[in-house]
Amino acid sequence: LQISIRDDGIGIAQSMALKTAHQKQHKSLGMANTKERITLLNQLYQSGIVYTVTDLSASGGQGTLIEISLPILKYSYEIEHA
């Protein structure tokens, strides 16, 4: 399953450049929490979940692209609880 999320904002690099000193001190946990959850899912279920974050402004575009790849897993309750 492929999931693509495209934000047509100013992009990561320009957003960081425009932040005030106070805003730069703030530590956002959203991406760190997401990365941790994906790592845990991959460890627990050997699921092979992959994600990428691309700043489209770096290549002349605008915004940010997040792509998530979720393999379709077969799960059998009988095998898990045998």
JSON list of N, CA and C in Angstrom, two decimals:
[
{"chain": "A", "resi": 1, "resn": "LEU", "atom": "N", "xyz": [0.85, -1.16, 0.00]},
{"chain": "A", "resi": 1, "resn": "LEU", "atom": "CA", "xyz": [0.00, 0.00, 0.00]},
{"chain": "A", "resi": 1, "resn": "LEU", "atom": "C", "xyz": [0.90, 1.23, 0.00]},
{"chain": "A", "resi": 2, "resn": "GLN", "atom": "N", "xyz": [0.73, 2.11, -0.96]},
{"chain": "A", "resi": 2, "resn": "GLN", "atom": "CA", "xyz": [1.51, 3.33, -1.05]},
{"chain": "A", "resi": 2, "resn": "GLN", "atom": "C", "xyz": [0.64, 4.52, -0.64]},
{"chain": "A", "resi": 3, "resn": "ILE", "atom": "N", "xyz": [1.12, 5.32, 0.28]},
{"chain": "A", "resi": 3, "resn": "ILE", "atom": "CA", "xyz": [0.42, 6.52, 0.72]},
{"chain": "A", "resi": 3, "resn": "ILE", "atom": "C", "xyz": [1.32, 7.71, 0.43]},
{"chain": "A", "resi": 4, "resn": "SER", "atom": "N", "xyz": [0.77, 8.70, -0.27]},
{"chain": "A", "resi": 4, "resn": "SER", "atom": "CA", "xyz": [1.52, 9.93, -0.56]},
{"chain": "A", "resi": 4, "resn": "SER", "atom": "C", "xyz": [0.76, 11.11, 0.01]},
{"chain": "A", "resi": 5, "resn": "ILE", "atom": "N", "xyz": [1.48, 11.96, 0.73]},
{"chain": "A", "resi": 5, "resn": "ILE", "atom": "CA", "xyz": [0.91, 13.17, 1.31]},
{"chain": "A", "resi": 5, "resn": "ILE", "atom": "C", "xyz": [1.73, 14.33, 0.78]},
{"chain": "A", "resi": 6, "resn": "ARG", "atom": "N", "xyz": [1.06, 15.24, 0.08]},
{"chain": "A", "resi": 6, "resn": "ARG", "atom": "CA", "xyz": [1.77, 16.37, -0.50]},
{"chain": "A", "resi": 6, "resn": "ARG", "atom": "C", "xyz": [1.24, 17.67, 0.10]},
{"chain": "A", "resi": 7, "resn": "ASP", "atom": "N", "xyz": [2.17, 18.45, 0.62]},
{"chain": "A", "resi": 7, "resn": "ASP", "atom": "CA", "xyz": [1.86, 19.76, 1.19]},
{"chain": "A", "resi": 7, "resn": "ASP", "atom": "C", "xyz": [2.42, 20.80, 0.24]},
{"chain": "A", "resi": 8, "resn": "ASP", "atom": "N", "xyz": [1.60, 21.74, -0.19]},
{"chain": "A", "resi": 8, "resn": "ASP", "atom": "CA", "xyz": [2.07, 22.73, -1.16]},
{"chain": "A", "resi": 8, "resn": "ASP", "atom": "C", "xyz": [2.55, 24.02, -0.49]},
{"chain": "A", "resi": 9, "resn": "GLY", "atom": "N", "xyz": [3.04, 23.90, 0.74]},
{"chain": "A", "resi": 9, "resn": "GLY", "atom": "CA", "xyz": [3.56, 25.05, 1.48]},
{"chain": "A", "resi": 9, "resn": "GLY", "atom": "C", "xyz": [4.93, 25.47, 0.98]},
{"chain": "A", "resi": 10, "resn": "ILE", "atom": "N", "xyz": [5.67, 26.19, 1.82]},
{"chain": "A", "resi": 10, "resn": "ILE", "atom": "CA", "xyz": [6.95, 26.76, 1.41]},
{"chain": "A", "resi": 10, "resn": "ILE", "atom": "C", "xyz": [8.11, 25.77, 1.45]},
{"chain": "A", "resi": 11, "resn": "GLY", "atom": "N", "xyz": [7.91, 24.63, 2.06]},
{"chain": "A", "resi": 11, "resn": "GLY", "atom": "CA", "xyz": [8.97, 23.62, 2.14]},
{"chain": "A", "resi": 11, "resn": "GLY", "atom": "C", "xyz": [9.71, 23.67, 3.46]},
{"chain": "A", "resi": 12, "resn": "ILE", "atom": "N", "xyz": [10.42, 22.61, 3.75]},
{"chain": "A", "resi": 12, "resn": "ILE", "atom": "CA", "xyz": [11.10, 22.45, 5.03]},
{"chain": "A", "resi": 12, "resn": "ILE", "atom": "C", "xyz": [12.23, 23.47, 5.21]},
{"chain": "A", "resi": 13, "resn": "ALA", "atom": "N", "xyz": [13.10, 23.59, 4.21]},
{"chain": "A", "resi": 13, "resn": "ALA", "atom": "CA", "xyz": [14.27, 24.48, 4.34]},
{"chain": "A", "resi": 13, "resn": "ALA", "atom": "C", "xyz": [13.84, 25.93, 4.53]},
{"chain": "A", "resi": 14, "resn": "GLN", "atom": "N", "xyz": [12.90, 26.40, 3.74]},
{"chain": "A", "resi": 14, "resn": "GLN", "atom": "CA", "xyz": [12.46, 27.79, 3.87]},
{"chain": "A", "resi": 14, "resn": "GLN", "atom": "C", "xyz": [11.71, 28.02, 5.19]},
{"chain": "A", "resi": 15, "resn": "SER", "atom": "N", "xyz": [10.97, 27.04, 5.61]},
{"chain": "A", "resi": 15, "resn": "SER", "atom": "CA", "xyz": [10.26, 27.15, 6.89]},
{"chain": "A", "resi": 15, "resn": "SER", "atom": "C", "xyz": [11.26, 27.30, 8.04]},
{"chain": "A", "resi": 16, "resn": "MET", "atom": "N", "xyz": [12.32, 26.50, 8.01]},
{"chain": "A", "resi": 16, "resn": "MET", "atom": "CA", "xyz": [13.35, 26.59, 9.05]},
{"chain": "A", "resi": 16, "resn": "MET", "atom": "C", "xyz": [14.04, 27.95, 9.01]},
{"chain": "A", "resi": 17, "resn": "ALA", "atom": "N", "xyz": [14.29, 28.48, 7.82]},
{"chain": "A", "resi": 17, "resn": "ALA", "atom": "CA", "xyz": [14.97, 29.77, 7.68]},
{"chain": "A", "resi": 17, "resn": "ALA", "atom": "C", "xyz": [14.13, 30.92, 8.23]},
{"chain": "A", "resi": 18, "resn": "LEU", "atom": "N", "xyz": [12.81, 30.80, 8.17]},
{"chain": "A", "resi": 18, "resn": "LEU", "atom": "CA", "xyz": [11.93, 31.88, 8.60]},
{"chain": "A", "resi": 18, "resn": "LEU", "atom": "C", "xyz": [11.59, 31.84, 10.09]},
{"chain": "A", "resi": 19, "resn": "LYS", "atom": "N", "xyz": [11.96, 30.77, 10.77]},
{"chain": "A", "resi": 19, "resn": "LYS", "atom": "CA", "xyz": [11.62, 30.65, 12.19]},
{"chain": "A", "resi": 19, "resn": "LYS", "atom": "C", "xyz": [12.39, 31.66, 13.02]},
{"chain": "A", "resi": 20, "resn": "THR", "atom": "N", "xyz": [11.72, 32.15, 14.06]},
{"chain": "A", "resi": 20, "resn": "THR", "atom": "CA", "xyz": [12.38, 33.05, 15.00]},
{"chain": "A", "resi": 20, "resn": "THR", "atom": "C", "xyz": [13.29, 32.23, 15.91]},
{"chain": "A", "resi": 21, "resn": "ALA", "atom": "N", "xyz": [14.12, 32.92, 16.67]},
{"chain": "A", "resi": 21, "resn": "ALA", "atom": "CA", "xyz": [15.03, 32.24, 17.60]},
{"chain": "A", "resi": 21, "resn": "ALA", "atom": "C", "xyz": [14.23, 31.41, 18.60]},
{"chain": "A", "resi": 22, "resn": "HIS", "atom": "N", "xyz": [13.11, 31.95, 19.07]},
{"chain": "A", "resi": 22, "resn": "HIS", "atom": "CA", "xyz": [12.26, 31.22, 20.02]},
{"chain": "A", "resi": 22, "resn": "HIS", "atom": "C", "xyz": [11.68, 29.97, 19.38]},
{"chain": "A", "resi": 23, "resn": "GLN", "atom": "N", "xyz": [11.21, 30.09, 18.15]},
{"chain": "A", "resi": 23, "resn": "GLN", "atom": "CA", "xyz": [10.64, 28.93, 17.46]},
{"chain": "A", "resi": 23, "resn": "GLN", "atom": "C", "xyz": [11.69, 27.86, 17.20]},
{"chain": "A", "resi": 24, "resn": "LYS", "atom": "N", "xyz": [12.93, 28.27, 16.97]},
{"chain": "A", "resi": 24, "resn": "LYS", "atom": "CA", "xyz": [14.00, 27.30, 16.71]},
{"chain": "A", "resi": 24, "resn": "LYS", "atom": "C", "xyz": [14.34, 26.50, 17.96]},
{"chain": "A", "resi": 25, "resn": "GLN", "atom": "N", "xyz": [14.06, 27.05, 19.14]},
{"chain": "A", "resi": 25, "resn": "GLN", "atom": "CA", "xyz": [14.33, 26.34, 20.39]},
{"chain": "A", "resi": 25, "resn": "GLN", "atom": "C", "xyz": [13.30, 25.24, 20.64]},
{"chain": "A", "resi": 26, "resn": "HIS", "atom": "N", "xyz": [12.11, 25.38, 20.04]},
{"chain": "A", "resi": 26, "resn": "HIS", "atom": "CA", "xyz": [11.05, 24.39, 20.23]},
{"chain": "A", "resi": 26, "resn": "HIS", "atom": "C", "xyz": [11.42, 23.09, 19.51]},
{"chain": "A", "resi": 27, "resn": "LYS", "atom": "N", "xyz": [11.27, 21.97, 20.19]},
{"chain": "A", "resi": 27, "resn": "LYS", "atom": "CA", "xyz": [11.57, 20.65, 19.62]},
{"chain": "A", "resi": 27, "resn": "LYS", "atom": "C", "xyz": [10.25, 19.97, 19.27]},
{"chain": "A", "resi": 28, "resn": "SER", "atom": "N", "xyz": [9.97, 19.87, 17.99]},
{"chain": "A", "resi": 28, "resn": "SER", "atom": "CA", "xyz": [8.76, 19.19, 17.54]},
{"chain": "A", "resi": 28, "resn": "SER", "atom": "C", "xyz": [8.96, 17.69, 17.64]},
{"chain": "A", "resi": 29, "resn": "LEU", "atom": "N", "xyz": [7.97, 16.99, 18.16]},
{"chain": "A", "resi": 29, "resn": "LEU", "atom": "CA", "xyz": [8.09, 15.55, 18.37]},
{"chain": "A", "resi": 29, "resn": "LEU", "atom": "C", "xyz": [7.31, 14.72, 17.34]},
{"chain": "A", "resi": 30, "resn": "GLY", "atom": "N", "xyz": [6.56, 15.37, 16.48]},
{"chain": "A", "resi": 30, "resn": "GLY", "atom": "CA", "xyz": [5.70, 14.65, 15.55]},
{"chain": "A", "resi": 30, "resn": "GLY", "atom": "C", "xyz": [6.45, 13.63, 14.68]},
{"chain": "A", "resi": 31, "resn": "MET", "atom": "N", "xyz": [7.48, 14.07, 14.00]},
{"chain": "A", "resi": 31, "resn": "MET", "atom": "CA", "xyz": [8.23, 13.15, 13.13]},
{"chain": "A", "resi": 31, "resn": "MET", "atom": "C", "xyz": [9.04, 12.15, 13.95]},
{"chain": "A", "resi": 32, "resn": "ALA", "atom": "N", "xyz": [9.56, 12.56, 15.09]},
{"chain": "A", "resi": 32, "resn": "ALA", "atom": "CA", "xyz": [10.31, 11.63, 15.94]},
{"chain": "A", "resi": 32, "resn": "ALA", "atom": "C", "xyz": [9.40, 10.52, 16.45]},
{"chain": "A", "resi": 33, "resn": "ASN", "atom": "N", "xyz": [8.18, 10.88, 16.86]},
{"chain": "A", "resi": 33, "resn": "ASN", "atom": "CA", "xyz": [7.22, 9.86, 17.32]},
{"chain": "A", "resi": 33, "resn": "ASN", "atom": "C", "xyz": [6.83, 8.92, 16.19]},
{"chain": "A", "resi": 34, "resn": "THR", "atom": "N", "xyz": [6.61, 9.47, 15.01]},
{"chain": "A", "resi": 34, "resn": "THR", "atom": "CA", "xyz": [6.25, 8.64, 13.85]},
{"chain": "A", "resi": 34, "resn": "THR", "atom": "C", "xyz": [7.38, 7.67, 13.51]},
{"chain": "A", "resi": 35, "resn": "LYS", "atom": "N", "xyz": [8.61, 8.17, 13.50]},
{"chain": "A", "resi": 35, "resn": "LYS", "atom": "CA", "xyz": [9.77, 7.31, 13.20]},
{"chain": "A", "resi": 35, "resn": "LYS", "atom": "C", "xyz": [9.88, 6.19, 14.24]},
{"chain": "A", "resi": 36, "resn": "GLU", "atom": "N", "xyz": [9.68, 6.53, 15.52]},
{"chain": "A", "resi": 36, "resn": "GLU", "atom": "CA", "xyz": [9.75, 5.53, 16.58]},
{"chain": "A", "resi": 36, "resn": "GLU", "atom": "C", "xyz": [8.67, 4.47, 16.42]},
{"chain": "A", "resi": 37, "resn": "ARG", "atom": "N", "xyz": [7.46, 4.88, 16.09]},
{"chain": "A", "resi": 37, "resn": "ARG", "atom": "CA", "xyz": [6.36, 3.92, 15.91]},
{"chain": "A", "resi": 37, "resn": "ARG", "atom": "C", "xyz": [6.63, 2.99, 14.74]},
{"chain": "A", "resi": 38, "resn": "ILE", "atom": "N", "xyz": [7.12, 3.54, 13.63]},
{"chain": "A", "resi": 38, "resn": "ILE", "atom": "CA", "xyz": [7.43, 2.71, 12.47]},
{"chain": "A", "resi": 38, "resn": "ILE", "atom": "C", "xyz": [8.54, 1.71, 12.82]},
{"chain": "A", "resi": 39, "resn": "THR", "atom": "N", "xyz": [9.55, 2.17, 13.54]},
{"chain": "A", "resi": 39, "resn": "THR", "atom": "CA", "xyz": [10.64, 1.27, 13.96]},
{"chain": "A", "resi": 39, "resn": "THR", "atom": "C", "xyz": [10.10, 0.13, 14.82]},
{"chain": "A", "resi": 40, "resn": "LEU", "atom": "N", "xyz": [9.22, 0.47, 15.77]},
{"chain": "A", "resi": 40, "resn": "LEU", "atom": "CA", "xyz": [8.64, -0.56, 16.64]},
{"chain": "A", "resi": 40, "resn": "LEU", "atom": "C", "xyz": [7.80, -1.56, 15.84]},
{"chain": "A", "resi": 41, "resn": "LEU", "atom": "N", "xyz": [6.98, -1.07, 14.92]},
{"chain": "A", "resi": 41, "resn": "LEU", "atom": "CA", "xyz": [6.17, -1.97, 14.09]},
{"chain": "A", "resi": 41, "resn": "LEU", "atom": "C", "xyz": [7.05, -2.88, 13.26]},
{"chain": "A", "resi": 42, "resn": "ASN", "atom": "N", "xyz": [8.14, -2.34, 12.70]},
{"chain": "A", "resi": 42, "resn": "ASN", "atom": "CA", "xyz": [9.06, -3.16, 11.91]},
{"chain": "A", "resi": 42, "resn": "ASN", "atom": "C", "xyz": [9.74, -4.21, 12.78]},
{"chain": "A", "resi": 43, "resn": "GLN", "atom": "N", "xyz": [10.09, -3.87, 14.01]},
{"chain": "A", "resi": 43, "resn": "GLN", "atom": "CA", "xyz": [10.73, -4.83, 14.91]},
{"chain": "A", "resi": 43, "resn": "GLN", "atom": "C", "xyz": [9.75, -5.91, 15.36]},
{"chain": "A", "resi": 44, "resn": "LEU", "atom": "N", "xyz": [8.55, -5.51, 15.72]},
{"chain": "A", "resi": 44, "resn": "LEU", "atom": "CA", "xyz": [7.56, -6.46, 16.24]},
{"chain": "A", "resi": 44, "resn": "LEU", "atom": "C", "xyz": [7.05, -7.42, 15.18]},
{"chain": "A", "resi": 45, "resn": "TYR", "atom": "N", "xyz": [6.79, -6.89, 14.00]},
{"chain": "A", "resi": 45, "resn": "TYR", "atom": "CA", "xyz": [6.11, -7.68, 12.97]},
{"chain": "A", "resi": 45, "resn": "TYR", "atom": "C", "xyz": [6.94, -7.91, 11.72]},
{"chain": "A", "resi": 46, "resn": "GLN", "atom": "N", "xyz": [8.20, -7.48, 11.72]},
{"chain": "A", "resi": 46, "resn": "GLN", "atom": "CA", "xyz": [9.04, -7.58, 10.53]},
{"chain": "A", "resi": 46, "resn": "GLN", "atom": "C", "xyz": [8.25, -7.10, 9.30]},
{"chain": "A", "resi": 47, "resn": "SER", "atom": "N", "xyz": [7.63, -5.94, 9.44]},
{"chain": "A", "resi": 47, "resn": "SER", "atom": "CA", "xyz": [6.67, -5.47, 8.45]},
{"chain": "A", "resi": 47, "resn": "SER", "atom": "C", "xyz": [7.28, -4.75, 7.26]},
{"chain": "A", "resi": 48, "resn": "GLY", "atom": "N", "xyz": [8.46, -4.20, 7.37]},
{"chain": "A", "resi": 48, "resn": "GLY", "atom": "CA", "xyz": [9.09, -3.54, 6.23]},
{"chain": "A", "resi": 48, "resn": "GLY", "atom": "C", "xyz": [8.44, -2.22, 5.86]},
{"chain": "A", "resi": 49, "resn": "ILE", "atom": "N", "xyz": [7.90, -1.51, 6.83]},
{"chain": "A", "resi": 49, "resn": "ILE", "atom": "CA", "xyz": [7.31, -0.20, 6.56]},
{"chain": "A", "resi": 49, "resn": "ILE", "atom": "C", "xyz": [8.45, 0.78, 6.27]},
{"chain": "A", "resi": 50, "resn": "VAL", "atom": "N", "xyz": [8.28, 1.58, 5.21]},
{"chain": "A", "resi": 50, "resn": "VAL", "atom": "CA", "xyz": [9.29, 2.55, 4.80]},
{"chain": "A", "resi": 50, "resn": "VAL", "atom": "C", "xyz": [8.61, 3.89, 4.59]},
{"chain": "A", "resi": 51, "resn": "TYR", "atom": "N", "xyz": [9.29, 4.98, 4.97]},
{"chain": "A", "resi": 51, "resn": "TYR", "atom": "CA", "xyz": [8.75, 6.30, 4.68]},
{"chain": "A", "resi": 51, "resn": "TYR", "atom": "C", "xyz": [9.88, 7.24, 4.26]},
{"chain": "A", "resi": 52, "resn": "THR", "atom": "N", "xyz": [9.54, 8.22, 3.43]},
{"chain": "A", "resi": 52, "resn": "THR", "atom": "CA", "xyz": [10.49, 9.25, 3.03]},
{"chain": "A", "resi": 52, "resn": "THR", "atom": "C", "xyz": [9.82, 10.61, 3.15]},
{"chain": "A", "resi": 53, "resn": "VAL", "atom": "N", "xyz": [10.62, 11.60, 3.47]},
{"chain": "A", "resi": 53, "resn": "VAL", "atom": "CA", "xyz": [10.17, 12.99, 3.51]},
{"chain": "A", "resi": 53, "resn": "VAL", "atom": "C", "xyz": [11.06, 13.75, 2.54]},
{"chain": "A", "resi": 54, "resn": "THR", "atom": "N", "xyz": [10.43, 14.40, 1.53]},
{"chain": "A", "resi": 54, "resn": "THR", "atom": "CA", "xyz": [11.17, 15.11, 0.50]},
{"chain": "A", "resi": 54, "resn": "THR", "atom": "C", "xyz": [10.77, 16.58, 0.48]},
{"chain": "A", "resi": 55, "resn": "ASP", "atom": "N", "xyz": [11.74, 17.46, 0.60]},
{"chain": "A", "resi": 55, "resn": "ASP", "atom": "CA", "xyz": [11.49, 18.90, 0.46]},
{"chain": "A", "resi": 55, "resn": "ASP", "atom": "C", "xyz": [11.50, 19.20, -1.03]},
{"chain": "A", "resi": 56, "resn": "LEU", "atom": "N", "xyz": [10.33, 19.43, -1.60]},
{"chain": "A", "resi": 56, "resn": "LEU", "atom": "CA", "xyz": [10.21, 19.64, -3.04]},
{"chain": "A", "resi": 56, "resn": "LEU", "atom": "C", "xyz": [10.85, 20.95, -3.49]},
{"chain": "A", "resi": 57, "resn": "SER", "atom": "N", "xyz": [11.01, 21.91, -2.59]},
{"chain": "A", "resi": 57, "resn": "SER", "atom": "CA", "xyz": [11.64, 23.17, -2.97]},
{"chain": "A", "resi": 57, "resn": "SER", "atom": "C", "xyz": [13.13, 22.98, -3.28]},
{"chain": "A", "resi": 58, "resn": "ALA", "atom": "N", "xyz": [13.72, 21.91, -2.77]},
{"chain": "A", "resi": 58, "resn": "ALA", "atom": "CA", "xyz": [15.14, 21.63, -3.03]},
{"chain": "A", "resi": 58, "resn": "ALA", "atom": "C", "xyz": [15.38, 21.30, -4.49]},
{"chain": "A", "resi": 59, "resn": "SER", "atom": "N", "xyz": [14.33, 20.86, -5.20]},
{"chain": "A", "resi": 59, "resn": "SER", "atom": "CA", "xyz": [14.48, 20.53, -6.61]},
{"chain": "A", "resi": 59, "resn": "SER", "atom": "C", "xyz": [13.69, 21.48, -7.50]},
{"chain": "A", "resi": 60, "resn": "GLY", "atom": "N", "xyz": [13.43, 22.68, -7.00]},
{"chain": "A", "resi": 60, "resn": "GLY", "atom": "CA", "xyz": [12.74, 23.68, -7.80]},
{"chain": "A", "resi": 60, "resn": "GLY", "atom": "C", "xyz": [11.23, 23.66, -7.68]},
{"chain": "A", "resi": 61, "resn": "GLY", "atom": "N", "xyz": [10.69, 22.73, -6.92]},
{"chain": "A", "resi": 61, "resn": "GLY", "atom": "CA", "xyz": [9.24, 22.65, -6.74]},
{"chain": "A", "resi": 61, "resn": "GLY", "atom": "C", "xyz": [8.81, 23.46, -5.53]},
{"chain": "A", "resi": 62, "resn": "GLN", "atom": "N", "xyz": [7.65, 23.12, -5.02]},
{"chain": "A", "resi": 62, "resn": "GLN", "atom": "CA", "xyz": [7.12, 23.82, -3.85]},
{"chain": "A", "resi": 62, "resn": "GLN", "atom": "C", "xyz": [6.50, 22.81, -2.91]},
{"chain": "A", "resi": 63, "resn": "GLY", "atom": "N", "xyz": [6.81, 22.92, -1.62]},
{"chain": "A", "resi": 63, "resn": "GLY", "atom": "CA", "xyz": [6.16, 22.10, -0.61]},
{"chain": "A", "resi": 63, "resn": "GLY", "atom": "C", "xyz": [6.98, 20.90, -0.17]},
{"chain": "A", "resi": 64, "resn": "THR", "atom": "N", "xyz": [6.28, 19.95, 0.42]},
{"chain": "A", "resi": 64, "resn": "THR", "atom": "CA", "xyz": [6.88, 18.75, 0.99]},
{"chain": "A", "resi": 64, "resn": "THR", "atom": "C", "xyz": [6.08, 17.54, 0.56]},
{"chain": "A", "resi": 65, "resn": "LEU", "atom": "N", "xyz": [6.78, 16.44, 0.29]},
{"chain": "A", "resi": 65, "resn": "LEU", "atom": "CA", "xyz": [6.13, 15.18, -0.07]},
{"chain": "A", "resi": 65, "resn": "LEU", "atom": "C", "xyz": [6.54, 14.12, 0.94]},
{"chain": "A", "resi": 66, "resn": "ILE", "atom": "N", "xyz": [5.54, 13.47, 1.52]},
{"chain": "A", "resi": 66, "resn": "ILE", "atom": "CA", "xyz": [5.79, 12.36, 2.44]},
{"chain": "A", "resi": 66, "resn": "ILE", "atom": "C", "xyz": [5.21, 11.11, 1.79]},
{"chain": "A", "resi": 67, "resn": "GLU", "atom": "N", "xyz": [6.02, 10.08, 1.67]},
{"chain": "A", "resi": 67, "resn": "GLU", "atom": "CA", "xyz": [5.58, 8.82, 1.07]},
{"chain": "A", "resi": 67, "resn": "GLU", "atom": "C", "xyz": [5.77, 7.70, 2.08]},
{"chain": "A", "resi": 68, "resn": "ILE", "atom": "N", "xyz": [4.73, 6.90, 2.24]},
{"chain": "A", "resi": 68, "resn": "ILE", "atom": "CA", "xyz": [4.75, 5.78, 3.17]},
{"chain": "A", "resi": 68, "resn": "ILE", "atom": "C", "xyz": [4.42, 4.52, 2.40]},
{"chain": "A", "resi": 69, "resn": "SER", "atom": "N", "xyz": [5.22, 3.49, 2.59]},
{"chain": "A", "resi": 69, "resn": "SER", "atom": "CA", "xyz": [4.99, 2.21, 1.94]},
{"chain": "A", "resi": 69, "resn": "SER", "atom": "C", "xyz": [4.69, 1.17, 3.02]},
{"chain": "A", "resi": 70, "resn": "LEU", "atom": "N", "xyz": [3.48, 0.61, 2.97]},
{"chain": "A", "resi": 70, "resn": "LEU", "atom": "CA", "xyz": [3.04, -0.40, 3.93]},
{"chain": "A", "resi": 70, "resn": "LEU", "atom": "C", "xyz": [2.82, -1.72, 3.20]},
{"chain": "A", "resi": 71, "resn": "PRO", "atom": "N", "xyz": [3.66, -2.71, 3.43]},
{"chain": "A", "resi": 71, "resn": "PRO", "atom": "CA", "xyz": [3.44, -4.01, 2.80]},
{"chain": "A", "resi": 71, "resn": "PRO", "atom": "C", "xyz": [2.14, -4.64, 3.31]},
{"chain": "A", "resi": 72, "resn": "ILE", "atom": "N", "xyz": [1.47, -5.35, 2.45]},
{"chain": "A", "resi": 72, "resn": "ILE", "atom": "CA", "xyz": [0.27, -6.08, 2.86]},
{"chain": "A", "resi": 72, "resn": "ILE", "atom": "C", "xyz": [0.74, -7.37, 3.52]},
{"chain": "A", "resi": 73, "resn": "LEU", "atom": "N", "xyz": [0.40, -7.54, 4.78]},
{"chain": "A", "resi": 73, "resn": "LEU", "atom": "CA", "xyz": [0.84, -8.71, 5.53]},
{"chain": "A", "resi": 73, "resn": "LEU", "atom": "C", "xyz": [-0.32, -9.68, 5.72]},
{"chain": "A", "resi": 74, "resn": "LYS", "atom": "N", "xyz": [-0.02, -10.94, 5.59]},
{"chain": "A", "resi": 74, "resn": "LYS", "atom": "CA", "xyz": [-1.02, -11.97, 5.90]},
{"chain": "A", "resi": 74, "resn": "LYS", "atom": "C", "xyz": [-0.87, -12.30, 7.37]},
{"chain": "A", "resi": 75, "resn": "TYR", "atom": "N", "xyz": [-1.97, -12.25, 8.06]},
{"chain": "A", "resi": 75, "resn": "TYR", "atom": "CA", "xyz": [-1.95, -12.55, 9.48]},
{"chain": "A", "resi": 75, "resn": "TYR", "atom": "C", "xyz": [-2.93, -13.68, 9.75]},
{"chain": "A", "resi": 76, "resn": "SER", "atom": "N", "xyz": [-2.49, -14.63, 10.47]},
{"chain": "A", "resi": 76, "resn": "SER", "atom": "CA", "xyz": [-3.35, -15.75, 10.82]},
{"chain": "A", "resi": 76, "resn": "SER", "atom": "C", "xyz": [-3.42, -15.87, 12.34]},
{"chain": "A", "resi": 77, "resn": "TYR", "atom": "N", "xyz": [-4.59, -15.70, 12.88]},
{"chain": "A", "resi": 77, "resn": "TYR", "atom": "CA", "xyz": [-4.80, -15.81, 14.31]},
{"chain": "A", "resi": 77, "resn": "TYR", "atom": "C", "xyz": [-4.43, -17.21, 14.79]},
{"chain": "A", "resi": 78, "resn": "GLU", "atom": "N", "xyz": [-4.73, -18.20, 13.97]},
{"chain": "A", "resi": 78, "resn": "GLU", "atom": "CA", "xyz": [-4.44, -19.59, 14.35]},
{"chain": "A", "resi": 78, "resn": "GLU", "atom": "C", "xyz": [-2.94, -19.83, 14.49]},
{"chain": "A", "resi": 79, "resn": "ILE", "atom": "N", "xyz": [-2.15, -19.26, 13.59]},
{"chain": "A", "resi": 79, "resn": "ILE", "atom": "CA", "xyz": [-0.70, -19.44, 13.67]},
{"chain": "A", "resi": 79, "resn": "ILE", "atom": "C", "xyz": [-0.15, -18.72, 14.89]},
{"chain": "A", "resi": 80, "resn": "GLU", "atom": "N", "xyz": [-0.61, -17.50, 15.12]},
{"chain": "A", "resi": 80, "resn": "GLU", "atom": "CA", "xyz": [-0.13, -16.69, 16.24]},
{"chain": "A", "resi": 80, "resn": "GLU", "atom": "C", "xyz": [-0.45, -17.33, 17.58]},
{"chain": "A", "resi": 81, "resn": "HIS", "atom": "N", "xyz": [-1.59, -18.01, 17.69]},
{"chain": "A", "resi": 81, "resn": "HIS", "atom": "CA", "xyz": [-2.05, -18.54, 18.97]},
{"chain": "A", "resi": 81, "resn": "HIS", "atom": "C", "xyz": [-2.07, -20.06, 19.02]},
{"chain": "A", "resi": 82, "resn": "ALA", "atom": "N", "xyz": [-1.22, -20.68, 18.24]},
{"chain": "A", "resi": 82, "resn": "ALA", "atom": "CA", "xyz": [-1.18, -22.15, 18.21]},
{"chain": "A", "resi": 82, "resn": "ALA", "atom": "C", "xyz": [-0.41, -22.70, 19.40]}
]
